[in-house]
PDB file of C-alpha atoms in Angstrom:
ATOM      1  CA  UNK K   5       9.022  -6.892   3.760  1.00  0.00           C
ATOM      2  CA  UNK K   6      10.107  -9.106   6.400  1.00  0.00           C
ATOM      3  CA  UNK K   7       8.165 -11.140   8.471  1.00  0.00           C
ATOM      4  CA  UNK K   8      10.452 -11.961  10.926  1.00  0.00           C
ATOM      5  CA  UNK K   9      13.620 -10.556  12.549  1.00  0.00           C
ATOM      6  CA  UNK K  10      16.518 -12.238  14.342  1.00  0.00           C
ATOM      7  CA  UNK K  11      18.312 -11.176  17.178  1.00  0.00           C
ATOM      8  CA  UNK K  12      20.967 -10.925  17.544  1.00  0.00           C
ATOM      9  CA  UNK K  13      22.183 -10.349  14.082  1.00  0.00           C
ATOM     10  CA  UNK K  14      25.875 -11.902  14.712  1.00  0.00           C
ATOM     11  CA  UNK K  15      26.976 -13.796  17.541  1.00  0.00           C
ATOM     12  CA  UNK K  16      30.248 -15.187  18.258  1.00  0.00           C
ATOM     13  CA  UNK K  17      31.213 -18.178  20.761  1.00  0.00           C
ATOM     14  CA  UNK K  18      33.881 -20.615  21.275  1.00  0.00           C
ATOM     15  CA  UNK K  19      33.069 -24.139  21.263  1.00  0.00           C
ATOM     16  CA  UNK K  20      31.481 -26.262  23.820  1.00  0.00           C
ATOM     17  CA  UNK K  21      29.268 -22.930  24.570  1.00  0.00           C
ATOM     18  CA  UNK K  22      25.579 -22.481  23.974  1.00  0.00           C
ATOM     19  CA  UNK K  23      24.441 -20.596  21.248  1.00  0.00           C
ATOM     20  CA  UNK K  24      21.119 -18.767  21.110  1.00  0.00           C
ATOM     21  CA  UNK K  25      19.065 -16.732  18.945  1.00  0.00           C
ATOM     22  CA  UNK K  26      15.670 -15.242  19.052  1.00  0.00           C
ATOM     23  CA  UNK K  27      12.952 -14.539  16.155  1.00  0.00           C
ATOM     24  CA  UNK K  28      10.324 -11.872  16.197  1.00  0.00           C
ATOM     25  CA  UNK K  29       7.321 -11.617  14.030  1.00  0.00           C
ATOM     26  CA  UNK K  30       4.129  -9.891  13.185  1.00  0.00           C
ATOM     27  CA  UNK K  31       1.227 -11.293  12.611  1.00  0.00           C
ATOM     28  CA  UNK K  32      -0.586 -14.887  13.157  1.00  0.00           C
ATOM     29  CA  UNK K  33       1.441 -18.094  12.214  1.00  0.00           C
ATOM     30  CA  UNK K  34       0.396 -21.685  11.177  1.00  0.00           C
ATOM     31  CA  UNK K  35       4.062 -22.607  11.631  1.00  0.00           C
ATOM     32  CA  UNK K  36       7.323 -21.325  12.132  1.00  0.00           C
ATOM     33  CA  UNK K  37      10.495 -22.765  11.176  1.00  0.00           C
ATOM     34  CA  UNK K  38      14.342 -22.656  11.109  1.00  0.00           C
ATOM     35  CA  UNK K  39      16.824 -23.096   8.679  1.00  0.00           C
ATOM     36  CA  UNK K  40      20.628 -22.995   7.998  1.00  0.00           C
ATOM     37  CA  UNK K  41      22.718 -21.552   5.996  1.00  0.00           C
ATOM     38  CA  UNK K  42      26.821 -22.487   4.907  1.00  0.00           C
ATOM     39  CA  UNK K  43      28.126 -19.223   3.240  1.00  0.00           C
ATOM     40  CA  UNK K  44      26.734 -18.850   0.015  1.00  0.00           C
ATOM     41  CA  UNK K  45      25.184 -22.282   0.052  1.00  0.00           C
ATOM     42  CA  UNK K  46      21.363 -23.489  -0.015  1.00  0.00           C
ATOM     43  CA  UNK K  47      19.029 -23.530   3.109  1.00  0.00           C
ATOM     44  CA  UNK K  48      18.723 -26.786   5.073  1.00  0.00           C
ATOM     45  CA  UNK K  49      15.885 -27.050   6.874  1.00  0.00           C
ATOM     46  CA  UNK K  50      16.701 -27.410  10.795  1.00  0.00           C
ATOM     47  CA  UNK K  51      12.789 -28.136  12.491  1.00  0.00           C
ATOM     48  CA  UNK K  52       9.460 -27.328  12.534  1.00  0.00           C
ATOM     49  CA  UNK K  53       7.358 -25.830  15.382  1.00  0.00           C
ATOM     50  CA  UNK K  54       3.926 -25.381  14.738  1.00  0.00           C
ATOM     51  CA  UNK K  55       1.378 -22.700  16.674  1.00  0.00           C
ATOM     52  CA  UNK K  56       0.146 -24.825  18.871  1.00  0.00           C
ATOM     53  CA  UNK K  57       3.586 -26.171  20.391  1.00  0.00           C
ATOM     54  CA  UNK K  58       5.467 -24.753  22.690  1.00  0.00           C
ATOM     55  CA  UNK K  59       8.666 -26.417  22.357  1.00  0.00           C
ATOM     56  CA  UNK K  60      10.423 -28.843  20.253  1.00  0.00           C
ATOM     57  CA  UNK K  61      13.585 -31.011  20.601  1.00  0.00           C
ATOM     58  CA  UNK K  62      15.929 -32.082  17.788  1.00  0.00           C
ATOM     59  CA  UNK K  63      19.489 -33.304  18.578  1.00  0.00           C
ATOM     60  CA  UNK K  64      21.485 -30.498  20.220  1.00  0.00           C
ATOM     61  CA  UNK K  65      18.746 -28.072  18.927  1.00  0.00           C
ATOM     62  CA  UNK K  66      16.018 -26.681  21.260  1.00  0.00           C
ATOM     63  CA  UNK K  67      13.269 -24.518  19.868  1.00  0.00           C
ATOM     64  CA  UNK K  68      10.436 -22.282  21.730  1.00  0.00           C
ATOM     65  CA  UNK K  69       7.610 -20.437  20.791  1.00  0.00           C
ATOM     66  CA  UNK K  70       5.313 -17.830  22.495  1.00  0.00           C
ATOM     67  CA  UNK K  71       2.337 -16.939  20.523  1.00  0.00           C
ATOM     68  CA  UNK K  72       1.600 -14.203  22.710  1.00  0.00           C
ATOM     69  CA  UNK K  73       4.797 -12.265  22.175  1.00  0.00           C
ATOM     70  CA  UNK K  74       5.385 -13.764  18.397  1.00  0.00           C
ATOM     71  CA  UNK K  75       8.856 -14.919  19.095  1.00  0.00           C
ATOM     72  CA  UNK K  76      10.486 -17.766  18.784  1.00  0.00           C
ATOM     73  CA  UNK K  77      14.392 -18.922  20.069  1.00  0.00           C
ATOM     74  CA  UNK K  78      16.740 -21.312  18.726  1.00  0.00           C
ATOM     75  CA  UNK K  79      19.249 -22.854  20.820  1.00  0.00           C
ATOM     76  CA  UNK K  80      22.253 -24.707  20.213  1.00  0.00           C
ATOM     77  CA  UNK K  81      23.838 -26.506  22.660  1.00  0.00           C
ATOM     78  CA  UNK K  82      27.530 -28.112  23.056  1.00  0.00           C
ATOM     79  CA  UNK K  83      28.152 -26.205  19.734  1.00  0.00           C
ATOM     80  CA  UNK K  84      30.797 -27.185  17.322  1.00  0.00           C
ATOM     81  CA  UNK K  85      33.106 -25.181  14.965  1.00  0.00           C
ATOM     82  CA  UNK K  86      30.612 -27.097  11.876  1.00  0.00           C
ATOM     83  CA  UNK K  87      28.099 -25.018  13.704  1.00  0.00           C
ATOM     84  CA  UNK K  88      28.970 -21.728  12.164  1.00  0.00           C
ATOM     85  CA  UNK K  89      26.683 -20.650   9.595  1.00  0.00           C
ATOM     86  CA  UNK K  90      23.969 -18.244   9.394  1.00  0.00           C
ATOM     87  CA  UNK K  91      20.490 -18.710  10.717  1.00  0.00           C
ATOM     88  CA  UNK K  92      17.074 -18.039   9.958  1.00  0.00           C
ATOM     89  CA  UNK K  93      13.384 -18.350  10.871  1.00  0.00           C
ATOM     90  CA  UNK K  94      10.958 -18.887   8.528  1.00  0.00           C
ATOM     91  CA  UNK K  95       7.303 -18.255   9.047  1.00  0.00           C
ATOM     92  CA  UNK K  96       3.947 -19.022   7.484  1.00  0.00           C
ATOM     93  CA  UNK K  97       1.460 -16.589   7.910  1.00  0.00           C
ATOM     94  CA  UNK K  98      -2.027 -16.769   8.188  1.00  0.00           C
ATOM     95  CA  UNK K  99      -3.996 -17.428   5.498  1.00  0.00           C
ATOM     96  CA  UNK K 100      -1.108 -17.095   2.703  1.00  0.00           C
ATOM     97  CA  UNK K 101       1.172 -20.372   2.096  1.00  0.00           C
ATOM     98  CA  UNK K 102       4.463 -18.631   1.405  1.00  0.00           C
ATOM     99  CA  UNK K 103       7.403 -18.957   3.721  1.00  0.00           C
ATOM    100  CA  UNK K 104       8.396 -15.773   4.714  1.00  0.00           C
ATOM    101  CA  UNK K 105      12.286 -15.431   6.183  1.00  0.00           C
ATOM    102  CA  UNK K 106      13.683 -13.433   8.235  1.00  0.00           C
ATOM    103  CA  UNK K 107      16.996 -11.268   8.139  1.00  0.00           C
ATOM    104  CA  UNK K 108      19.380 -14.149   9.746  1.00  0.00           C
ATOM    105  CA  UNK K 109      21.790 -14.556  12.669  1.00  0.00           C
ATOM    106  CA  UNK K 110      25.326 -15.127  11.571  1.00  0.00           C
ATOM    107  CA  UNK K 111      26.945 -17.673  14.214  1.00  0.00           C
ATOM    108  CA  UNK K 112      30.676 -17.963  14.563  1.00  0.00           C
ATOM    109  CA  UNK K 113      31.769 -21.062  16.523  1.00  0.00           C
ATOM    110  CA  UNK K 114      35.487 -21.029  17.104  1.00  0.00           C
ATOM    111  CA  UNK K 115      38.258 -23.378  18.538  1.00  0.00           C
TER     112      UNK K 115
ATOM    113  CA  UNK D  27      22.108 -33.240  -1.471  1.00  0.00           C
ATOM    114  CA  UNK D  28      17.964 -31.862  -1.410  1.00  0.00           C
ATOM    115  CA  UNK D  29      17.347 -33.387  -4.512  1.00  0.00           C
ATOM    116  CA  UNK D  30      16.136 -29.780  -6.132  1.00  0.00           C
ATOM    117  CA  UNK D  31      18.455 -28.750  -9.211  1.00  0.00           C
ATOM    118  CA  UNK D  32      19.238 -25.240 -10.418  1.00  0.00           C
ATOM    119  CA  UNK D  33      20.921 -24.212 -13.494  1.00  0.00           C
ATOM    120  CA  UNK D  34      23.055 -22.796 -14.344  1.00  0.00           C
ATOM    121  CA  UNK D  35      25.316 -22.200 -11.256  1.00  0.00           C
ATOM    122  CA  UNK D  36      26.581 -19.140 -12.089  1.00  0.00           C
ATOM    123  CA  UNK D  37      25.790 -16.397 -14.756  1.00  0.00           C
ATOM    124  CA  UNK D  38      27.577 -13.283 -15.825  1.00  0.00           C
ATOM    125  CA  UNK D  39      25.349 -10.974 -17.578  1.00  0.00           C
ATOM    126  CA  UNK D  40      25.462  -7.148 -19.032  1.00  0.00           C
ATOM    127  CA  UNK D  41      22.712  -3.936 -17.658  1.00  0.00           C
ATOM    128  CA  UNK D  42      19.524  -4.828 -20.136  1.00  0.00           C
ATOM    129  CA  UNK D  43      19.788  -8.216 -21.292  1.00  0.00           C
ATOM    130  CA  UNK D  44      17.442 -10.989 -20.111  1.00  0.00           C
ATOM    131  CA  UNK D  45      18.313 -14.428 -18.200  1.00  0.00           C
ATOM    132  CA  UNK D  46      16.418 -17.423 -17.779  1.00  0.00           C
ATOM    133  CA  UNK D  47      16.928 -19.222 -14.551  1.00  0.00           C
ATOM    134  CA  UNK D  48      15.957 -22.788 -14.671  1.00  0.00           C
ATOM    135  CA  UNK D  49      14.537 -25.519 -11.768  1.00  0.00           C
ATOM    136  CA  UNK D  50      13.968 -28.560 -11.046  1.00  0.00           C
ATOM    137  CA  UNK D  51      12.035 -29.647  -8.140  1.00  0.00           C
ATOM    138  CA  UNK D  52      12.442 -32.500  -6.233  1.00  0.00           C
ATOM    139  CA  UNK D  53      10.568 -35.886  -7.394  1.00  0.00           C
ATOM    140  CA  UNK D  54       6.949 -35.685  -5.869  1.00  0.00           C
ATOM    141  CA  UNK D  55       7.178 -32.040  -4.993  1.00  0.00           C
ATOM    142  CA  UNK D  56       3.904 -30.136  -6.476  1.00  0.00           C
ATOM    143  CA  UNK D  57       5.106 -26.811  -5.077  1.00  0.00           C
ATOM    144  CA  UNK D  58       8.290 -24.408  -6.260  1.00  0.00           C
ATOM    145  CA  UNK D  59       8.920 -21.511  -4.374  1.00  0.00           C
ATOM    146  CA  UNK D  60      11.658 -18.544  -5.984  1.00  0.00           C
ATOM    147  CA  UNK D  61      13.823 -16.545  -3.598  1.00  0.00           C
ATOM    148  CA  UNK D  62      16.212 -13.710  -3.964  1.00  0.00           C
ATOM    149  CA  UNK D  63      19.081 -13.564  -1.605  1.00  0.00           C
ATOM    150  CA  UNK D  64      21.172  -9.972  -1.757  1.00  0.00           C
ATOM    151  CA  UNK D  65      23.689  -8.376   0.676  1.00  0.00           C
ATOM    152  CA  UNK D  66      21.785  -5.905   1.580  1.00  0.00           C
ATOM    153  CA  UNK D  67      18.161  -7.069   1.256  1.00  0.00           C
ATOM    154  CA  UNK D  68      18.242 -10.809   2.950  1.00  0.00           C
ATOM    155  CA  UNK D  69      16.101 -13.909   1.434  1.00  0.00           C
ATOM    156  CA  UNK D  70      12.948 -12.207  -0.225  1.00  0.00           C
ATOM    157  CA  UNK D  71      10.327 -14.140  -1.405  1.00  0.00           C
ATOM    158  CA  UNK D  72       9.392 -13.708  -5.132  1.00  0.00           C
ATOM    159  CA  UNK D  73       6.332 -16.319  -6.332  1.00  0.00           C
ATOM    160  CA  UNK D  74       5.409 -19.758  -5.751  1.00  0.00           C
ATOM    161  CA  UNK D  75       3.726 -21.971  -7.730  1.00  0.00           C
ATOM    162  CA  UNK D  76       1.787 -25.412  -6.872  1.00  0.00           C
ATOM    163  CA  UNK D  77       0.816 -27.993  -9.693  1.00  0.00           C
ATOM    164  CA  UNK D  78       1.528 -25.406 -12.440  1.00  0.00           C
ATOM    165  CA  UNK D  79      -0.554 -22.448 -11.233  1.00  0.00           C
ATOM    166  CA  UNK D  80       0.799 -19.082  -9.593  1.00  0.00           C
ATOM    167  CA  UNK D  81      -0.167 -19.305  -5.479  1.00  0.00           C
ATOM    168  CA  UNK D  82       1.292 -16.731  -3.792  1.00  0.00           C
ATOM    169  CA  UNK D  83       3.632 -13.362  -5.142  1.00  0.00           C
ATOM    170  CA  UNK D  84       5.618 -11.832  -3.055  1.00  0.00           C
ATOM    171  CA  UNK D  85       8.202  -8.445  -3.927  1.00  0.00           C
ATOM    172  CA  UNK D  86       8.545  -9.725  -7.461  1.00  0.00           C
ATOM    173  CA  UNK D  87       9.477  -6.902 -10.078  1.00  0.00           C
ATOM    174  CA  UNK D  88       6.951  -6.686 -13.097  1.00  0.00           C
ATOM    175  CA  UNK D  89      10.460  -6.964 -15.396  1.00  0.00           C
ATOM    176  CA  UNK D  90      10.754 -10.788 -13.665  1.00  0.00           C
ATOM    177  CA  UNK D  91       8.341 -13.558 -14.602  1.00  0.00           C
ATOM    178  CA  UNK D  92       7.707 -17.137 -13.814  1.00  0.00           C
ATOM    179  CA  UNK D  93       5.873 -19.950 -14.673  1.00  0.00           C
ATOM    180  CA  UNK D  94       5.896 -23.887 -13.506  1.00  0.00           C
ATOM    181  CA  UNK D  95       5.402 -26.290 -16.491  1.00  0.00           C
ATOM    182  CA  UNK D  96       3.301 -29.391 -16.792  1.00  0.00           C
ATOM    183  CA  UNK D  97       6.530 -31.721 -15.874  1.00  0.00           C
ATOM    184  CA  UNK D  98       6.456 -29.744 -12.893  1.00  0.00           C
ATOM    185  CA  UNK D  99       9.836 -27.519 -13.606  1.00  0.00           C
ATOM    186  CA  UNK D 100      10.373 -24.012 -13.043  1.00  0.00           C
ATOM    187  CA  UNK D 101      11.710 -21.309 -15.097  1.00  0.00           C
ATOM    188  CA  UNK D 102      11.973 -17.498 -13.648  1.00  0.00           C
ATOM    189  CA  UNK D 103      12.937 -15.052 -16.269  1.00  0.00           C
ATOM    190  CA  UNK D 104      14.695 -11.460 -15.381  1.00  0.00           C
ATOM    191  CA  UNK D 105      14.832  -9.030 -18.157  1.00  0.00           C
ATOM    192  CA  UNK D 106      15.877  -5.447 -18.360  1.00  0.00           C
ATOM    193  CA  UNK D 107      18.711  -6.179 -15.933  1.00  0.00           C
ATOM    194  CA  UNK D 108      20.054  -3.649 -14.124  1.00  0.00           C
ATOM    195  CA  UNK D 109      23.249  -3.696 -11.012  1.00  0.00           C
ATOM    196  CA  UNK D 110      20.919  -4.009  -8.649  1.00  0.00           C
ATOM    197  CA  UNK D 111      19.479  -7.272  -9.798  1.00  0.00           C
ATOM    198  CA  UNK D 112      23.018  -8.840  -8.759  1.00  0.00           C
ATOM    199  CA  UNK D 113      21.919 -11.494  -6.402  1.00  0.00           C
ATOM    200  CA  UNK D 114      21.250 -15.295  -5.344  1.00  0.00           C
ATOM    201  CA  UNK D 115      18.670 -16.517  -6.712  1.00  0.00           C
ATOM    202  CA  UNK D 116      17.206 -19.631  -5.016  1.00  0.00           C
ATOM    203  CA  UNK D 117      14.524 -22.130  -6.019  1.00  0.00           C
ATOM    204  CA  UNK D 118      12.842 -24.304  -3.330  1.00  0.00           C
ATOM    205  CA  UNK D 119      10.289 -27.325  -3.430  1.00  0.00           C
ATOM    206  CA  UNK D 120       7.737 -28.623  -1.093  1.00  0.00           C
ATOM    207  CA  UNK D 121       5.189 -31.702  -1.493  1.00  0.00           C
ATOM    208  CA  UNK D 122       2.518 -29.449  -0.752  1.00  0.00           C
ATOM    209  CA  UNK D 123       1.853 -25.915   0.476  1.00  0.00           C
ATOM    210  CA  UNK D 124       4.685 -24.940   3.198  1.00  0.00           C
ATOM    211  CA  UNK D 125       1.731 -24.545   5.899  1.00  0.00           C
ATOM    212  CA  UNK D 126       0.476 -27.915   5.499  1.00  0.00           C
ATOM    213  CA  UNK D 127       3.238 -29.975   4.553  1.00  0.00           C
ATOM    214  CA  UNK D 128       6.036 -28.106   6.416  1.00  0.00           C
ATOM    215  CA  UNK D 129       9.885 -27.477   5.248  1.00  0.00           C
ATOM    216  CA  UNK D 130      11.075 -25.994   1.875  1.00  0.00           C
ATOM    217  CA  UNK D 131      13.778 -28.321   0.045  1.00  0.00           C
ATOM    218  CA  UNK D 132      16.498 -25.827  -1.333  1.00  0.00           C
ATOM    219  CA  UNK D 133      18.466 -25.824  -4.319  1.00  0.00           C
ATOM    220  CA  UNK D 134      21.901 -24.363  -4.215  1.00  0.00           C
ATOM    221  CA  UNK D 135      21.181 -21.179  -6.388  1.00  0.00           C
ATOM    222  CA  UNK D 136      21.721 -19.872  -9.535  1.00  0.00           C
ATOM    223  CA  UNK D 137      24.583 -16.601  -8.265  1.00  0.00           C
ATOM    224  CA  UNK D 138      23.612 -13.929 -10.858  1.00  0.00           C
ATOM    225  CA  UNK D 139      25.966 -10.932 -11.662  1.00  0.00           C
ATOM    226  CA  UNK D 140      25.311  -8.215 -13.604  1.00  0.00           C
ATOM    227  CA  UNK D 141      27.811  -5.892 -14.991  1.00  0.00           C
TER     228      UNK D 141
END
């Protein structure tokens, strides 16, 4: 089953426009992460937040996360037409070592 | 280029026979993690190992196996295939355990079809 679920599940934008999308999860983290996708490609790891941080800064990427409500956001900012790809958030549970993914937003970035 | 090797690339396979997917992890990396990516099911977590020994299972199907050898390579083995079993199957590498150590290294899959 799936640990975590993003919202929304497609988005489109044009570029120049900020791009968001939100993670849910269920149960205690040590870290959650997000990674990107090229159609049919391997992951790339994106960043890293773990459960003590509250944001995180990387480039034009801006990540949150609220402990409280287990969910996390991704933002993109200025985004580019390279941007498009799908996206997903990763998480860690407690105790267990495996990454868990969830279900992925699929971003559209257009001229 | 992550540095973590799958073969082969592609594979085109009939219902019942049995595949051996094949990875290498990145240089250093102690821990290989095996994913399934379908359509309709998203990127589900099948085993990991670290240093040769099993860690953590996840919704792995008793006809799959895996093991990690001493060089530190991966194999994952699907047998009885069925349509279903049509997927991409992804191998990943960490130094260490993904709490502790942090982000997965992907490979670029081994795209499995079975007819």
């Amino acid at each position: 089953s799936q640990q975590g679920e993003e919202d929304p599940q497609a988005l489109s934008i044009q570029e120049g426009e900020n791009a968001t999308m939100n993670c849910s999860y269920k149960t205690s983290i040590n870290n959650l992460q997000w990674y990107r996708q090229n159609s049919g490609r391997g992951l790339v790891h994106l960043i890293l937040i773990r459960s003590n941080e509250r944001e995180k800064h990387s480039g034009r990427l801006r990540v949150t996360l609220d402990t409280s409500k287990k969910s996390s956001s991704l933002l993109i900012t200025a985004s580019r037409a390279a941007d498009t790809a799908s996206y997903f958030c990763a998480t860690d549970a407690v105790p267990a070592s495996k990454l868990t993914f969830g279900t992925g937003t699929r971003l559209q970035v257009t001229l | 280029d992550s540095g973590v090797t799958q073969t082969p690339k592609h594979l085109i396979t009939a219902t019942g026979q049995r595949v051996t997917l094949r990875c290498s992890p990145r240089s250093g990396d102690l821990s290989v993690y095996w994913y399934q990516q379908s359509l309709d099911q998203g990127l589900q977590f099948l085993i990991q190992y670290y240093n040769g020994e099993e860690r953590a299972k996840g919704n792995i199907l008793e006809r799959f196996s895996a093991q990690q050898f001493p060089d530190l390579h991966s194999e994952l083995n699907l047998s009885s295939l069925e349509l279903g079993d049509s997927a991409l199957y992804f191998c990943a590498s960490s130094e260490g355990l993904a709490g502790v150590t942090g982000e997965l290294f992907f490979g670029e899959g081994s795209r499995l079809t079975v007819l």
